XYZ file of N, CA, C and O in Angstrom:
380
model
N 54.494 -3.970 13.834
C 53.714 -3.240 14.989
C 52.967 -2.075 14.421
O 51.894 -1.929 14.838
N 53.731 -1.334 13.590
C 52.942 -0.242 12.980
C 51.818 -0.590 12.212
O 50.855 0.050 12.102
N 51.924 -1.731 11.466
C 50.804 -2.117 10.474
C 49.732 -2.642 11.281
O 48.574 -2.437 10.911
N 50.007 -3.354 12.600
C 48.824 -3.829 13.305
C 48.028 -2.530 13.967
O 46.816 -2.506 13.961
N 48.865 -1.529 14.319
C 48.105 -0.346 14.776
C 47.372 0.350 13.761
O 46.119 0.925 13.955
N 48.027 0.445 12.532
C 47.387 1.035 11.345
C 45.985 0.210 11.060
O 45.018 0.880 10.875
N 46.105 -1.063 10.964
C 44.829 -1.867 10.754
C 43.786 -1.753 11.866
O 42.592 -1.630 11.402
N 44.254 -1.622 13.078
C 43.210 -1.549 14.216
C 42.570 -0.158 13.996
O 41.383 -0.109 14.289
N 43.386 0.893 13.679
C 42.774 2.264 13.681
C 41.825 2.252 12.497
O 40.788 2.881 12.499
N 42.212 1.672 11.303
C 41.387 1.650 10.050
C 40.139 0.781 10.421
O 39.034 1.285 10.134
N 40.082 -0.258 11.197
C 38.929 -1.114 11.420
C 38.072 -0.225 12.399
O 36.809 -0.272 12.198
N 38.603 0.348 13.332
C 37.778 1.138 14.348
C 37.104 2.326 13.454
O 35.846 2.766 13.723
N 37.765 2.965 12.579
C 37.285 3.880 11.774
C 36.035 3.495 10.871
O 35.027 4.241 10.766
N 36.276 2.445 10.255
C 35.186 1.961 9.465
C 33.983 1.378 10.110
O 32.872 1.644 9.779
N 34.227 0.880 11.321
C 33.082 0.606 12.246
C 32.265 1.607 12.644
O 31.078 1.791 12.564
N 32.945 2.867 12.939
C 32.313 4.197 13.221
C 31.576 4.623 12.156
O 30.425 5.248 12.215
N 32.138 4.604 10.862
C 31.458 5.212 9.675
C 30.193 4.382 9.328
O 29.186 4.962 8.943
N 30.364 3.067 9.248
C 29.130 2.238 8.903
C 27.996 2.236 9.908
O 27.005 2.285 9.442
N 28.354 2.643 11.227
C 27.211 2.682 12.174
C 26.611 4.137 12.060
O 25.541 4.284 12.534
N 27.415 5.063 11.583
C 26.817 6.411 11.407
C 25.625 6.508 10.526
O 24.753 7.271 10.668
N 25.611 5.743 9.442
C 24.527 5.676 8.402
C 23.566 4.677 8.729
O 22.530 4.550 7.924
N 23.519 3.879 9.729
C 22.603 2.868 10.054
C 21.224 3.658 10.512
O 21.259 4.573 11.271
N 20.141 3.129 10.039
C 18.827 3.783 10.546
C 18.638 3.499 12.074
O 19.045 2.498 12.765
N 18.037 4.510 12.758
C 17.908 4.554 14.149
C 16.681 3.604 14.413
O 15.704 3.695 13.733
N 16.637 2.897 15.429
C 15.527 2.068 15.876
C 14.325 2.983 16.283
O 14.619 3.988 16.792
N 13.081 2.581 15.928
C 11.869 3.364 16.330
C 11.756 3.485 17.800
O 12.136 2.384 18.464
N 11.211 4.407 18.277
C 11.033 4.618 19.765
C 9.814 3.617 20.070
O 8.754 3.633 19.514
N 9.972 2.872 21.084
C 9.001 2.002 21.584
C 7.848 2.781 22.280
O 8.252 3.565 23.119
N 6.681 2.558 21.901
C 5.569 3.235 22.614
C 5.047 2.471 23.760
O 4.965 1.241 23.700
N 4.827 3.205 24.736
C 4.376 2.453 26.046
C 2.989 2.340 26.098
O 2.381 1.428 26.679
N 2.140 3.238 25.452
C 0.701 3.234 25.519
C 0.196 2.974 24.111
O 0.843 3.291 23.109
N -0.971 2.379 24.100
C -1.567 2.144 22.760
C -2.471 3.374 22.353
O -3.152 3.961 23.096
N -2.484 3.670 21.029
C -3.382 4.714 20.535
C -4.703 4.263 20.311
O -4.914 3.377 19.527
N -5.680 4.879 20.939
C -7.124 4.516 20.744
C -7.786 5.816 20.190
O -7.602 6.863 20.591
N -8.696 5.627 19.200
C -9.430 6.693 18.619
C -10.409 7.123 19.608
O -11.167 6.277 20.257
N -10.762 8.443 19.705
C -11.600 8.892 20.786
C -13.001 8.562 20.482
O -13.895 8.373 21.351
N -13.518 8.464 19.249
C -14.722 8.199 18.863
C -15.113 6.821 18.648
O -16.311 6.415 18.726
N -14.323 5.945 18.884
C -14.548 4.420 18.682
C -14.610 3.761 20.046
O -15.227 2.698 20.035
N -14.141 4.325 21.110
C -14.234 3.605 22.339
C -13.078 2.581 22.536
O -12.088 2.658 21.705
N -13.172 1.766 23.456
C -12.136 0.645 23.692
C -12.438 -0.473 22.613
O -13.499 -0.974 22.490
N -11.335 -0.838 22.015
C -11.540 -1.879 20.788
C -11.901 -3.251 21.440
O -12.455 -4.092 20.700
N -11.549 -3.540 22.717
C -11.997 -4.812 23.316
C -13.554 -4.864 23.546
O -14.073 -5.921 23.653
N -14.166 -3.825 23.674
C -15.650 -3.671 23.952
C -16.363 -3.898 22.701
O -17.606 -4.154 22.682
N -15.806 -3.629 21.446
C -16.593 -3.683 20.253
C -16.798 -5.223 19.839
O -15.897 -6.045 19.977
N -17.934 -5.596 19.453
C -18.198 -6.939 19.047
C -17.544 -7.265 17.666
O -17.293 -6.413 16.799
N -17.115 -8.426 17.588
C -16.406 -8.872 16.339
C -17.462 -8.931 15.217
O -18.575 -9.445 15.353
N -17.161 -8.478 13.979
C -18.115 -8.549 12.803
C -17.872 -9.793 12.131
O -16.937 -10.097 11.590
N -18.928 -10.606 12.050
C -18.837 -11.859 11.319
C -19.986 -11.765 10.413
O -20.871 -10.884 10.116
N -20.030 -12.861 9.402
C -21.001 -12.868 8.306
C -22.385 -12.964 8.812
O -23.336 -12.475 8.379
N -22.437 -13.739 10.025
C -23.866 -13.875 10.455
C -24.419 -12.577 11.329
O -25.476 -12.390 11.287
N -23.430 -11.870 11.832
C -23.748 -10.712 12.561
C -23.875 -9.401 11.674
O -24.262 -8.296 12.205
N -23.586 -9.462 10.461
C -23.514 -8.368 9.568
C -24.915 -8.018 9.291
O -25.852 -8.819 8.982
N -25.322 -6.835 9.244
C -26.811 -6.436 9.062
C -27.153 -6.669 7.539
O -26.349 -6.617 6.677
N -28.359 -7.029 7.268
C -28.760 -7.225 5.980
C -28.909 -6.079 5.191
O -28.849 -6.017 3.867
N -29.275 -4.893 5.848
C -29.540 -3.669 5.070
C -28.210 -2.774 5.209
O -28.041 -1.966 6.061
N -27.164 -3.059 4.300
C -25.965 -2.374 4.400
C -25.889 -1.401 3.205
O -26.759 -1.596 2.271
N -24.917 -0.412 3.147
C -24.914 0.513 2.096
C -24.427 -0.162 0.771
O -23.446 -0.891 0.766
N -25.226 0.087 -0.106
C -24.891 -0.494 -1.544
C -24.956 0.608 -2.543
O -25.782 1.530 -2.549
N -23.978 0.818 -3.451
C -23.852 1.717 -4.405
C -24.847 1.232 -5.637
O -25.232 0.093 -5.579
N -25.022 2.059 -6.639
C -25.870 1.586 -7.683
C -25.258 0.546 -8.506
O -26.025 -0.275 -9.045
N -23.921 0.508 -8.554
C -23.203 -0.518 -9.403
C -23.332 -1.792 -8.516
O -23.276 -2.986 -9.235
N -23.371 -1.735 -7.185
C -23.519 -3.027 -6.447
C -24.823 -3.572 -6.618
O -24.942 -4.794 -6.529
N -25.952 -2.776 -6.934
C -27.281 -3.281 -7.176
C -27.459 -3.979 -8.467
O -28.437 -4.527 -8.743
N -26.602 -3.504 -9.471
C -26.627 -4.058 -10.916
C -26.318 -5.372 -11.012
O -25.315 -5.868 -10.248
N -26.774 -6.152 -11.967
C -26.297 -7.547 -12.364
C -25.121 -7.451 -13.116
O -24.660 -6.394 -13.565
N -24.444 -8.708 -13.394
C -23.307 -8.647 -14.148
C -23.475 -8.276 -15.564
O -22.512 -7.674 -16.219
N -24.551 -8.573 -16.099
C -24.814 -8.206 -17.414
C -24.987 -6.788 -17.666
O -24.611 -6.174 -18.557
N -25.492 -5.962 -16.559
C -25.581 -4.519 -16.657
C -24.234 -3.905 -16.400
O -24.050 -2.640 -16.912
N -23.387 -4.579 -15.717
C -22.019 -3.952 -15.543
C -21.029 -4.143 -16.749
O -20.066 -3.446 -16.845
N -21.361 -5.008 -17.598
C -20.494 -5.498 -18.740
C -20.187 -4.292 -19.629
O -19.009 -3.915 -19.982
N -21.075 -3.380 -19.919
C -20.789 -2.207 -20.867
C -19.824 -1.281 -20.180
O -19.056 -0.587 -20.927
N -20.072 -1.099 -18.820
C -19.132 -0.257 -18.079
C -17.726 -0.684 -18.064
O -16.707 0.127 -18.315
N -17.481 -2.043 -17.932
C -16.096 -2.646 -17.880
C -15.651 -2.504 -19.358
O -14.441 -2.266 -19.565
N -16.331 -2.753 -20.333
C -15.939 -2.560 -21.827
C -15.366 -1.093 -22.077
O -14.413 -0.995 -22.697
N -16.278 -0.243 -21.633
C -15.991 1.166 -21.872
C -14.730 1.558 -21.163
O -13.815 2.293 -21.652
N -14.407 1.034 -19.924
C -13.263 1.340 -19.221
C -11.961 0.748 -19.946
O -10.947 1.338 -20.131
N -12.092 -0.396 -20.492
C -10.870 -1.011 -21.150
C -10.613 -0.344 -22.393
O -9.468 -0.099 -22.767
N -11.701 0.038 -23.133
C -11.554 0.696 -24.382
C -10.948 2.073 -24.197
O -10.226 2.444 -24.929
N -11.453 2.887 -23.183
C -10.809 4.132 -22.756
C -9.574 4.210 -22.464
O -8.913 5.182 -22.712
N -9.103 3.150 -21.813
C -7.660 2.975 -21.501
C -6.771 2.700 -22.681
O -5.775 3.203 -22.820
N -7.281 1.772 -23.435
C -6.471 1.237 -24.513
C -6.475 2.067 -25.771
O -5.339 2.016 -26.506
N -7.482 2.698 -26.011
C -7.562 3.607 -27.232
C -6.547 4.643 -27.479
O -6.028 4.709 -28.578
N -6.180 5.384 -26.477
C -5.082 6.341 -26.685
C -3.775 5.820 -26.991
O -3.024 6.386 -27.929
N -3.551 4.670 -26.452
C -2.195 3.942 -26.849
C -2.234 3.338 -28.317
O -1.225 3.568 -29.100
N -3.358 2.806 -28.604
C -3.543 2.313 -30.019
C -3.389 3.397 -31.147
O -2.709 3.291 -32.137
N -4.113 4.477 -30.817
C -4.061 5.758 -31.641
C -2.552 6.276 -31.702
O -2.149 6.840 -32.751
N -1.815 6.320 -30.534
C -0.515 6.748 -30.595
C 0.486 5.974 -31.490
O 1.161 6.459 -32.068
N 0.101 4.673 -31.340
C 0.972 3.702 -32.172
C 0.780 3.873 -33.619
O 1.594 3.977 -34.531
N -0.572 4.059 -33.951
C -0.953 4.410 -35.388
C -0.283 5.628 -35.868
O 0.303 5.734 -36.950
N -0.271 6.647 -35.095
C 0.137 7.950 -35.382
C 1.719 7.784 -35.552
O 2.331 8.352 -36.472
N 2.359 7.134 -34.723
C 3.868 6.890 -34.775
C 4.124 6.138 -36.143
O 5.171 6.568 -36.847
N 3.525 5.112 -36.460
C 3.880 4.423 -37.600
C 3.602 5.028 -38.955
O 4.137 4.807 -39.941
N 2.507 5.880 -38.861
C 1.985 6.579 -40.059
C 2.986 7.696 -40.337
O 3.061 8.319 -41.414
N 3.740 8.237 -39.339
C 4.638 9.435 -39.490
C 5.935 9.003 -40.169
O 6.678 9.845 -40.480
N 6.270 7.763 -40.273
C 7.646 7.318 -40.780
C 7.608 7.580 -42.394
O 6.736 7.462 -43.153
């Protein structure tokens, strides 16, 4: 009888401890958040490829061809890789 009471007390204690550290559920919001400058999202037309304007913002690299972008890509790869290669050379030459 004492062991049953002991196990029941222990079980209730463990249930209370494990629920104490459980994350609380997020508070459900009743209203939707709308940005003030955009208006109602249902009123905005859907953007499709056909409805997209022809004159959109392009950076200078967007206007370049792939052949013109190649030196920029190679310089980026070399710029990232070169410090590691030089570090390895320095480590192996120090032995």
